[in-house]
Short mmCIF file of C-alpha atoms in Angstrom, two decimals:
data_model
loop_
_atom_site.label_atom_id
_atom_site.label_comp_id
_atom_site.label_asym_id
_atom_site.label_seq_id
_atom_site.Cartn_x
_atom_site.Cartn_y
_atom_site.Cartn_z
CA UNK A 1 0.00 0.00 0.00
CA UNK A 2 1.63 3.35 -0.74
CA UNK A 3 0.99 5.74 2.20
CA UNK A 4 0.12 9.65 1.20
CA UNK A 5 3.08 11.63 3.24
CA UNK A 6 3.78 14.98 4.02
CA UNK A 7 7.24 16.43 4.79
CA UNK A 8 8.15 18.98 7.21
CA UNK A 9 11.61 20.88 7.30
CA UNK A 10 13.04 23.74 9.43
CA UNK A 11 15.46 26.04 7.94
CA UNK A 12 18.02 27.09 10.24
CA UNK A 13 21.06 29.39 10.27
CA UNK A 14 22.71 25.85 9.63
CA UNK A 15 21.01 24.27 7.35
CA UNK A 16 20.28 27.19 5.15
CA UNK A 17 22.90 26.81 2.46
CA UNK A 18 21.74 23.07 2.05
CA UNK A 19 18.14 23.40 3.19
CA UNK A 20 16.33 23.77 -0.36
CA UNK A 21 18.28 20.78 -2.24
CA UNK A 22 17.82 18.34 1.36
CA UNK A 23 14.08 19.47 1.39
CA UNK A 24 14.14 17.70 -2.29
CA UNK A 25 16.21 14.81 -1.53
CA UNK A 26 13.92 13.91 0.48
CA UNK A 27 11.05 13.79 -1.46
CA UNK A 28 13.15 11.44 -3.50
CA UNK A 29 13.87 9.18 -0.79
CA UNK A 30 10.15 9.23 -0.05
CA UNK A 31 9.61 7.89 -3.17
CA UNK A 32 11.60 5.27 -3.38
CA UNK A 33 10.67 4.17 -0.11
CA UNK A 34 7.36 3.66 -1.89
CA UNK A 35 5.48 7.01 -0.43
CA UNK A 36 3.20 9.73 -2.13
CA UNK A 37 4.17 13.00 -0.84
CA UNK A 38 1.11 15.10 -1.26
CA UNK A 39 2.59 17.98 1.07
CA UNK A 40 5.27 19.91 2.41
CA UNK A 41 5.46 22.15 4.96
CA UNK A 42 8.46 24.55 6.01
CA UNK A 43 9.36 27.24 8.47
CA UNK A 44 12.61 29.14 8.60
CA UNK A 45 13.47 29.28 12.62
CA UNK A 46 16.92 29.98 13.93
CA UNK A 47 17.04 26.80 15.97
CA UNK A 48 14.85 24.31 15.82
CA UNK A 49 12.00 23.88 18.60
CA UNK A 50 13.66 21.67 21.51
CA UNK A 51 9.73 20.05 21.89
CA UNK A 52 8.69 19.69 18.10
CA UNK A 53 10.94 20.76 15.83
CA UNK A 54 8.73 23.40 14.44
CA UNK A 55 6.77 25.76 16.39
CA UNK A 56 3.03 25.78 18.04
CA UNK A 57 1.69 27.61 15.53
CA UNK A 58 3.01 25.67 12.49
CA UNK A 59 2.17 22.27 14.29
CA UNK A 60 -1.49 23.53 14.43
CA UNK A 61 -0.71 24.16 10.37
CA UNK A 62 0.46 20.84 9.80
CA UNK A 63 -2.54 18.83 11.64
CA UNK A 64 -5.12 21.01 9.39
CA UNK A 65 -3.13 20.02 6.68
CA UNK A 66 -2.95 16.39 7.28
CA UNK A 67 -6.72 16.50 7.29
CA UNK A 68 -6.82 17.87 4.21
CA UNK A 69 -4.60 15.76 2.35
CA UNK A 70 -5.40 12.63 4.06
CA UNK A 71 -2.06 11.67 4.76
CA UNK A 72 -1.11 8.52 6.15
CA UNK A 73 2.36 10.08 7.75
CA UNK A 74 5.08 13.04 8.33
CA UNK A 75 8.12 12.96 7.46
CA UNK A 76 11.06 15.24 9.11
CA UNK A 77 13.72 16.13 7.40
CA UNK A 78 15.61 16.16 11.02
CA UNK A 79 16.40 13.28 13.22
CA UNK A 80 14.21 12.74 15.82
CA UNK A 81 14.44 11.92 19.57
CA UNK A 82 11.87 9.99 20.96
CA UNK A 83 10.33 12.55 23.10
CA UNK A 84 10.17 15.11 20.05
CA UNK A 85 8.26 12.06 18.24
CA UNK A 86 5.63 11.07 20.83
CA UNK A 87 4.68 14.76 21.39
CA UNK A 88 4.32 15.79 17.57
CA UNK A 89 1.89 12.12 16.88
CA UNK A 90 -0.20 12.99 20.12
CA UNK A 91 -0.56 16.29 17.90
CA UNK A 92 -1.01 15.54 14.84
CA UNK A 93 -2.58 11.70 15.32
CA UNK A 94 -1.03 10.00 12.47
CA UNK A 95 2.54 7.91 12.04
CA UNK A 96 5.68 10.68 12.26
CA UNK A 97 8.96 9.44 11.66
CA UNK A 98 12.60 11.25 10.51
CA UNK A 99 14.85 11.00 8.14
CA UNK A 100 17.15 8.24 8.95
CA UNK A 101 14.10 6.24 9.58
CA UNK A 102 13.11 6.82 5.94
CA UNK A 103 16.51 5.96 5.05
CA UNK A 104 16.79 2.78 6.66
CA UNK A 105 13.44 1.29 5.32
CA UNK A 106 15.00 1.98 2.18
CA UNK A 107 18.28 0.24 2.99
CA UNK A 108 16.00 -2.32 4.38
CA UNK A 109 13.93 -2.37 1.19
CA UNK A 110 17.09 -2.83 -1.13
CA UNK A 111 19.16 -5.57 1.13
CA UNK A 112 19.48 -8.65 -1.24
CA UNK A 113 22.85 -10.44 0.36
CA UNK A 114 22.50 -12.08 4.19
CA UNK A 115 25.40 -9.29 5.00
CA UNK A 116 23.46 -6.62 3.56
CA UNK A 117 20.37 -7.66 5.67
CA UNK A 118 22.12 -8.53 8.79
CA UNK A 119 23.79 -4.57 8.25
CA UNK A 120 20.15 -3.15 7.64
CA UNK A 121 18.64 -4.72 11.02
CA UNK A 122 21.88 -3.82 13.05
CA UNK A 123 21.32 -0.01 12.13
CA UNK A 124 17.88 -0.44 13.01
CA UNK A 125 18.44 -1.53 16.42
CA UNK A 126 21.09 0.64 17.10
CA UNK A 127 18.41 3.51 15.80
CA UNK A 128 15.78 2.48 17.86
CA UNK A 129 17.76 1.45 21.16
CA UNK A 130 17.94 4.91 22.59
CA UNK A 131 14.61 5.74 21.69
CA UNK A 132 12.72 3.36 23.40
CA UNK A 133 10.78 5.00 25.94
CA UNK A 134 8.27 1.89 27.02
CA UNK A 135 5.35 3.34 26.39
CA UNK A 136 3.48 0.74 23.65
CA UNK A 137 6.59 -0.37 21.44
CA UNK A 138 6.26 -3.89 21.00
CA UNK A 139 9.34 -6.12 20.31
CA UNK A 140 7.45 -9.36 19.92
CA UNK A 141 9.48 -9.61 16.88
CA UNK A 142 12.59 -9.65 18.49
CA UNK A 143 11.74 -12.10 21.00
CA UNK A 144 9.72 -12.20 23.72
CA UNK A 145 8.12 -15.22 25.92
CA UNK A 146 8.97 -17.94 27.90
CA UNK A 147 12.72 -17.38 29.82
CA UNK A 148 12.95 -14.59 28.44
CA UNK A 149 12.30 -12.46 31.25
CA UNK A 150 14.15 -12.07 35.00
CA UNK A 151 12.43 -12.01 37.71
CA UNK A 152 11.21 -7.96 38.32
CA UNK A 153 12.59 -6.98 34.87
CA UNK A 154 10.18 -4.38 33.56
CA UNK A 155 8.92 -4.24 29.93
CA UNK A 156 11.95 -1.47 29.08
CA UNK A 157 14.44 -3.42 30.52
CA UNK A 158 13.60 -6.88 29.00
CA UNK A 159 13.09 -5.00 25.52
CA UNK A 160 16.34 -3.41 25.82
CA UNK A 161 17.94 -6.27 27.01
CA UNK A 162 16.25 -7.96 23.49
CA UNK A 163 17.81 -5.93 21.34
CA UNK A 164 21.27 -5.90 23.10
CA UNK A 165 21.50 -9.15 22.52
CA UNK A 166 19.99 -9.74 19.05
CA UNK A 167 22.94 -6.72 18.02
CA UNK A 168 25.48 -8.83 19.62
CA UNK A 169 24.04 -11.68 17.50
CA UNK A 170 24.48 -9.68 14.52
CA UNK A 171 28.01 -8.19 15.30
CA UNK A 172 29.09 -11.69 15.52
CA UNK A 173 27.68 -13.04 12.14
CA UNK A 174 28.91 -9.44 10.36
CA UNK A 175 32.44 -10.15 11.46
CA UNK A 176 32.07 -13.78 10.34
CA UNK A 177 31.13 -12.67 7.07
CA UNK A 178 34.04 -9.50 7.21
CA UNK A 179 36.35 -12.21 7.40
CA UNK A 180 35.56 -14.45 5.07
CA UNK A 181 35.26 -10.86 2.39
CA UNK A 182 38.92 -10.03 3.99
CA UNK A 183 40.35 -13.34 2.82
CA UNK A 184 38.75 -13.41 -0.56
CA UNK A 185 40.30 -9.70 -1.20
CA UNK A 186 43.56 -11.24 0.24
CA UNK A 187 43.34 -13.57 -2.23
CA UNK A 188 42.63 -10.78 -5.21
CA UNK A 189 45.68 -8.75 -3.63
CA UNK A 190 48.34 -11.91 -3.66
CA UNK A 191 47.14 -12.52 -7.44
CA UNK A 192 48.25 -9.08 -8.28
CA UNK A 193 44.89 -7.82 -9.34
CA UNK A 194 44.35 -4.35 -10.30
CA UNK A 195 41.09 -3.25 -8.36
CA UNK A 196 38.82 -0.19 -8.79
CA UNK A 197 36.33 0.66 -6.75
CA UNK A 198 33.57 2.89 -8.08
CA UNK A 199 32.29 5.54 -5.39
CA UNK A 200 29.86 8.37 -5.51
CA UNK A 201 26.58 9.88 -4.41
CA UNK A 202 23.61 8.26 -4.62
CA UNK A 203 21.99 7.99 -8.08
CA UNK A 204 24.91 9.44 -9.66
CA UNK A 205 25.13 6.28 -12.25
CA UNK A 206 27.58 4.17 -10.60
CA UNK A 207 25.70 0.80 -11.69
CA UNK A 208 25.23 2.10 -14.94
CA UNK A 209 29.11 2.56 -15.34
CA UNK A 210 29.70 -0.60 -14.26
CA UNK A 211 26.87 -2.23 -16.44
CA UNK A 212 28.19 -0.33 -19.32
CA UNK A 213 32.00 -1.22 -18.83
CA UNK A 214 31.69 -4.71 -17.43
CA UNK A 215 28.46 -6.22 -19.08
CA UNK A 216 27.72 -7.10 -15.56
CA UNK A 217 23.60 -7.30 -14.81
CA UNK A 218 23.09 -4.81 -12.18
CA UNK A 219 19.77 -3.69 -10.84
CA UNK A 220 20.17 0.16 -12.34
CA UNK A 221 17.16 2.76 -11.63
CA UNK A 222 16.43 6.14 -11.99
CA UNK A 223 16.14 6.26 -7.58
CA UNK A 224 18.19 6.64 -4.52
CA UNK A 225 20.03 3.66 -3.27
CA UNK A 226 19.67 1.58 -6.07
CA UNK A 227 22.36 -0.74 -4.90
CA UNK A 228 23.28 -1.83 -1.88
CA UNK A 229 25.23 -4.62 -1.74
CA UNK A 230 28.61 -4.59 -2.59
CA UNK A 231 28.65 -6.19 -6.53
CA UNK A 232 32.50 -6.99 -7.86
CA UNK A 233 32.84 -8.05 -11.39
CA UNK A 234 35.67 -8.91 -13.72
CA UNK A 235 36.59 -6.72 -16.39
CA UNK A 236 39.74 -7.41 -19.14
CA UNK A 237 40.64 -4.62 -20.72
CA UNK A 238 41.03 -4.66 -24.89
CA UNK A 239 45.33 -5.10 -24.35
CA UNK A 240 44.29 -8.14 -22.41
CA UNK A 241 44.68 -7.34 -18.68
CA UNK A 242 42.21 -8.58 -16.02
CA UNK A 243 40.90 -6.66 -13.52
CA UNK A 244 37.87 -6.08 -10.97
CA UNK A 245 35.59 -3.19 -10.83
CA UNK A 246 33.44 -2.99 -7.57
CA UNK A 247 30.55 -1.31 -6.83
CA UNK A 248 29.59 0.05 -4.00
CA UNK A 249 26.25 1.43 -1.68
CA UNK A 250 25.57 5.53 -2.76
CA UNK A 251 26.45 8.57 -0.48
CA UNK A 252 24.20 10.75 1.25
CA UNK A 253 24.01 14.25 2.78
CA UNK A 254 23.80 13.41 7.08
CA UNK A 255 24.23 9.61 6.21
CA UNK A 256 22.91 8.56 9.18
CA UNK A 257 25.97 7.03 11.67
CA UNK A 258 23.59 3.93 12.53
CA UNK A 259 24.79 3.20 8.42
CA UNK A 260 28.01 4.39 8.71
CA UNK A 261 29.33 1.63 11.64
CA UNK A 262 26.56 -1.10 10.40
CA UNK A 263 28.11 -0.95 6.84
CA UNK A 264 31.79 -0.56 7.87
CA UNK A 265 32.37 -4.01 6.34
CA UNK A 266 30.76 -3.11 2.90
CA UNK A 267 32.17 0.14 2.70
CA UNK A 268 36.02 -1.60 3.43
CA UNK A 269 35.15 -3.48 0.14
CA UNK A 270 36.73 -0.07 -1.25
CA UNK A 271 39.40 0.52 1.05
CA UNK A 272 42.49 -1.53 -0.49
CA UNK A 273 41.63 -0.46 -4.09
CA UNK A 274 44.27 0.71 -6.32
CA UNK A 275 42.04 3.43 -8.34
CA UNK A 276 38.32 4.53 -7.56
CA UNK A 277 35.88 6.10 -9.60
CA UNK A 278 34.13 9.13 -7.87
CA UNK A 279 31.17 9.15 -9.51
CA UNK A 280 29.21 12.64 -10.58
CA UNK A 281 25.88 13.66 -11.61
CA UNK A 282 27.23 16.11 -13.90
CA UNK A 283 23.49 17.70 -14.28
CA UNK A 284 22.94 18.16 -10.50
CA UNK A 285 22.25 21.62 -8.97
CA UNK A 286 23.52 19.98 -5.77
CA UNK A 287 26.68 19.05 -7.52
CA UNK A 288 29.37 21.21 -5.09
CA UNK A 289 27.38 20.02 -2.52
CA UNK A 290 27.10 16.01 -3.40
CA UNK A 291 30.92 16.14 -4.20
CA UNK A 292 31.92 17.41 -0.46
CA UNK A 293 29.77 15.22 0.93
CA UNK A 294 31.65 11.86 -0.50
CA UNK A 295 35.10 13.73 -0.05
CA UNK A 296 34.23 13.99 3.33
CA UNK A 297 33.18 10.44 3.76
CA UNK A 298 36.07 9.44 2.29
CA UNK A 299 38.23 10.99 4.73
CA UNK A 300 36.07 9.99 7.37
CA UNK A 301 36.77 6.32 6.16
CA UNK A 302 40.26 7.33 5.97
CA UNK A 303 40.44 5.98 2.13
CA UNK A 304 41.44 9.95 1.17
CA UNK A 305 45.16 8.37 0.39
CA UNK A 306 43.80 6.48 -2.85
CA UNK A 307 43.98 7.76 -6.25
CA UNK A 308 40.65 9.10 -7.49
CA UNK A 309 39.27 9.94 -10.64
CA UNK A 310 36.61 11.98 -11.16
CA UNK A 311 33.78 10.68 -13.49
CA UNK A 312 31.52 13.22 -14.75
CA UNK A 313 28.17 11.30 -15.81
CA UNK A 314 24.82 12.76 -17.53
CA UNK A 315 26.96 14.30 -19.65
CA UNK A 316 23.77 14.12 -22.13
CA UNK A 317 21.13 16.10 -19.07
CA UNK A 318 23.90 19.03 -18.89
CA UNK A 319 25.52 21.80 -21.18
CA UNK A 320 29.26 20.72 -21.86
CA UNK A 321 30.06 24.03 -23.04
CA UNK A 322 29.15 25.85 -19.91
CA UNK A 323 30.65 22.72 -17.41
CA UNK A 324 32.72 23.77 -15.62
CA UNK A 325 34.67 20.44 -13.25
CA UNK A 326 35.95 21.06 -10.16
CA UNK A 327 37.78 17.82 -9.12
CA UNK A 328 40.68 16.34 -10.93
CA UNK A 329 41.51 14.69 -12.17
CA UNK A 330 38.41 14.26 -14.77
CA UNK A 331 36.09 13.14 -17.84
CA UNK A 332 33.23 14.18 -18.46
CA UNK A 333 30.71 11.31 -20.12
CA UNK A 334 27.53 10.03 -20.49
CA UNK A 335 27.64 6.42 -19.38
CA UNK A 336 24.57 5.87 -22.19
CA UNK A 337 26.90 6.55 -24.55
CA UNK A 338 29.36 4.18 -26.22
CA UNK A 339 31.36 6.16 -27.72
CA UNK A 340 31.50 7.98 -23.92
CA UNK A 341 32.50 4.75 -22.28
CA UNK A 342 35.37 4.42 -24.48
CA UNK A 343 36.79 7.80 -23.53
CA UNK A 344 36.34 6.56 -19.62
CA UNK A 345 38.35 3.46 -20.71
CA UNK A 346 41.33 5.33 -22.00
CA UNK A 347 40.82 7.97 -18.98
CA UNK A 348 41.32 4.81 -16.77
CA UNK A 349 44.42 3.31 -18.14
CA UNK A 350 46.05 7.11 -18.17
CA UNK A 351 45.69 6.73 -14.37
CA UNK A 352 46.44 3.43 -14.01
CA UNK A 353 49.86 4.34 -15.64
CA UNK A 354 50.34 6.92 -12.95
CA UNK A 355 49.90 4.30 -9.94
CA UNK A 356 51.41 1.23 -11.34
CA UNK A 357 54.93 0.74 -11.95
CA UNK A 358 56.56 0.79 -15.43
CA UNK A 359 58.98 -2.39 -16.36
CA UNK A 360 60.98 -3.67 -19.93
CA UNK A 361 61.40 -7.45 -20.04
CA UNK A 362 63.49 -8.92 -22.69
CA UNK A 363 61.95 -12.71 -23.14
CA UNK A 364 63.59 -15.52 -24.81
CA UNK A 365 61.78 -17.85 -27.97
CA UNK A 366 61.11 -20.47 -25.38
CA UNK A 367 60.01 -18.22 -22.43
CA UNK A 368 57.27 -16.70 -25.45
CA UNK A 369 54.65 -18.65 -22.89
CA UNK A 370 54.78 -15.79 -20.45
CA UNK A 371 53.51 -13.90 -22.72
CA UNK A 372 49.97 -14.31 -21.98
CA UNK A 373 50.71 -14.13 -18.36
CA UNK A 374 51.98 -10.62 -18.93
CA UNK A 375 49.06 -9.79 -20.75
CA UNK A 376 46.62 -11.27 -18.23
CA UNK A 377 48.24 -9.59 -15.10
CA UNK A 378 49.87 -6.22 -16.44
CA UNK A 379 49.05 -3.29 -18.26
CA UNK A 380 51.18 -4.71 -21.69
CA UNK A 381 51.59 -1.32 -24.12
CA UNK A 382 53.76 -2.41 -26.56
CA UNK A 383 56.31 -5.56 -27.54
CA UNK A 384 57.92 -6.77 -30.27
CA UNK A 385 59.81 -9.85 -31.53
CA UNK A 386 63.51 -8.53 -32.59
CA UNK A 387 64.51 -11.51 -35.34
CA UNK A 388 67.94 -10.74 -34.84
CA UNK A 389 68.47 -11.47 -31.36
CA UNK A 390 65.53 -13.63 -31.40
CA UNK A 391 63.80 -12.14 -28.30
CA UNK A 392 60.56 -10.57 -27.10
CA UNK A 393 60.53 -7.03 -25.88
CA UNK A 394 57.73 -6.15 -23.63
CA UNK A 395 57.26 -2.59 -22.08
CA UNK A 396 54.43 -2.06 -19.77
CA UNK A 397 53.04 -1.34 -16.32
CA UNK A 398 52.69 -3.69 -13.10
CA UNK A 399 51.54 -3.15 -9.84
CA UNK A 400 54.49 -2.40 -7.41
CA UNK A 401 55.82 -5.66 -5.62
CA UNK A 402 54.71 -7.49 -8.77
CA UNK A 403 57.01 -10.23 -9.77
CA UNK A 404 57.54 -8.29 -13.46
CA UNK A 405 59.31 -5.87 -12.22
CA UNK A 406 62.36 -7.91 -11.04
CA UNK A 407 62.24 -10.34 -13.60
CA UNK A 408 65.38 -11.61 -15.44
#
């Protein structure tokens, strides 16, 4: 059933700069979280109200409005203590809930892999912990019944104690699965893989780049948070070289921190990569702002030491001749466009010439077998088979600690 929603912001003296594009986003995120806004209300306050968020008079606004629309819910574009929530739904008698609420039932929506869900539910919990307040929250779904309560444990306590334990549950089976992802990307480093990570806001066209490059079949929509789960796929480049491209969960303005430490583990999927792909919506009028937000992250995640470059998509939704980039460093493409993706290829291997190593290996007739090794595990730009001396010369790059580079 898709529940009619209005959404309520506050513009503050720090918000203000952001306020207009957020107050969008999330109409976006309502949306894919399967919602029909059919409101929006907003006052411009220079704090927010410690009660309600907005003030008496505009919370009178937004119940006569709710009437009128029918809605089914409010959504705040704030996060939301518990307190703040029970008062504004005895107001306003319908379902209220924030932001990172919204964007968890999305992430919740999306989770395909066991690690995915088991991340999902963790933030959840750790959401909802602090915010339980006893009064009618049920957690019959995360236990409940027979032994499960001490003697003279109240309600609160046993529902707290519920979820305490159901995270630790979690936290164990996450770092069971961390490991196992740890050794298989042990196993990519020791093979002397090169690895790129693709990175970006949400709905910037990360999947699409990787669709596009790698032939892979990845769920790609026009929404927020299309992918969640971590996707890696092999990709061989036209000189012959294998490599993996991985794609990763989207960035978000005041990505909720529930997400950040739940999806640690995904979001280390990027962390030992050799090159990642920032992706940009070219065509965004939030495009400063979307770009400082995954810089940001990225130093947050301490992963600001990798190389980066910058991929400016929808280059077919904005004017090229009045773009101007920012980052760098850069291409500008349009990831429909094959002729586009081409132009990203050669961007790629420019960079990948910066990080990897150069070496020139003179091979003999009967080493010729290596050959295809070379071409299989380094970045091979030219050789040639010198009759005279009856040996191939190979000149090309390697990642550093690579066996090629020493080789006699």
């Amino acid at each position: 059933m898709i529940e009619k929603a209005i959404l309520v912001g506050v513009e503050t003296q720090d918000n203000y700069q952001v306020f207009t594009e957020s107050m969008k986003e999330l109409a976006s995120l309502t949306e894919t979280a399967q919602g029909d806004v059919v409101g929006e209300l907003i006052q411009k306050l220079p704090t927010v109200n410690k009660k309600t968020i907005i003030g008496k008079g505009k919370l009178e606004e937004l119940t006569q409005l709710i009437l009128a629309r029918e809605a089914d819910m409010v959504i705040f574009n704030h996060e939301l203590t518990a307190r703040q929530t029970a008062f504004i739904e005895e107001a306003v008698q319908v379902k209220v809930i924030d932001r990172v609420q919204l964007i968890l039932d999305i992430f919740a929506l999306r989770a395909r892999s066991k690690e995915g869900q088991l991340q999902v539910e963790l933030a959840q919990l750790s959401y909802l912990l602090p915010r339980l307040t006893g009064q009618g929250i049920s957690m019959s779904r995360l236990g409940g019944g027979i032994g499960t309560r001490g003697p003279g444990e109240t309600k609160l306590e046993t529902d707290r104690r519920h979820i305490r334990n159901k995270m630790s549950q979690i936290k164990k089976e996450l770092k069971e699965l961390s490991a196992h992802r740890e050794r298989i990307r042990q196993k990519r480093q020791e093979s002397e893989v090169f690895q790129i990570g693709l990175i970006g806001y949400t709905n910037a066209g990360k999947s699409t780049i990787m669709n596009a490059v790698t032939k892979a079949d990845t769920y790609e929509q026009d929404q927020l948070f299309a992918t969640l789960d971590p996707l890696t796929k092999k990709w061989t480049l036209p000189s012959g070289m294998q490599m993996t491209l991985t794609d990763t969960v989207g960035f978000i303005q005041d990505l909720p921190t529930q997400l950040i430490e739940a999806f640690q583990s995904t979001l280390e999927e990027s962390h030992d990569m050799d090159l990642l792909l920032h992706v940009v919506d070219s065509s965004s009028s939030d495009r400063l702002q979307q770009e400082q937000t995954v810089m940001h992250l990225l130093h947050d995640l301490k992963m600001d030491k990798t190389p980066v470059l910058t991929v400016y998509n929808k280059s077919d939704l904005c004017s090229k001749e009045v773009f101007v980039p920012t980052l760098f460093p850069n291409c500008l493409i349009s990831a429909r466009k094959e002729q586009d993706i081409n132009l990203l290829k050669d961007a790629i291997i420019r960079e990948m010439k910066l990080v990897l190593v150069p070496y020139h290996i003179e091979l003999s007739e009967n080493q010729a077998y290596l050959l295809s090794e070379l071409n299989l595990k380094t970045l091979v730009i030219n050789w040639k088979y010198d009759e005279k001396s009856h040996i191939y010369i190979v000149d090309g790059y390697a990642k550093k600690g690579s066996k090629w580079l020493s080789y006699k």
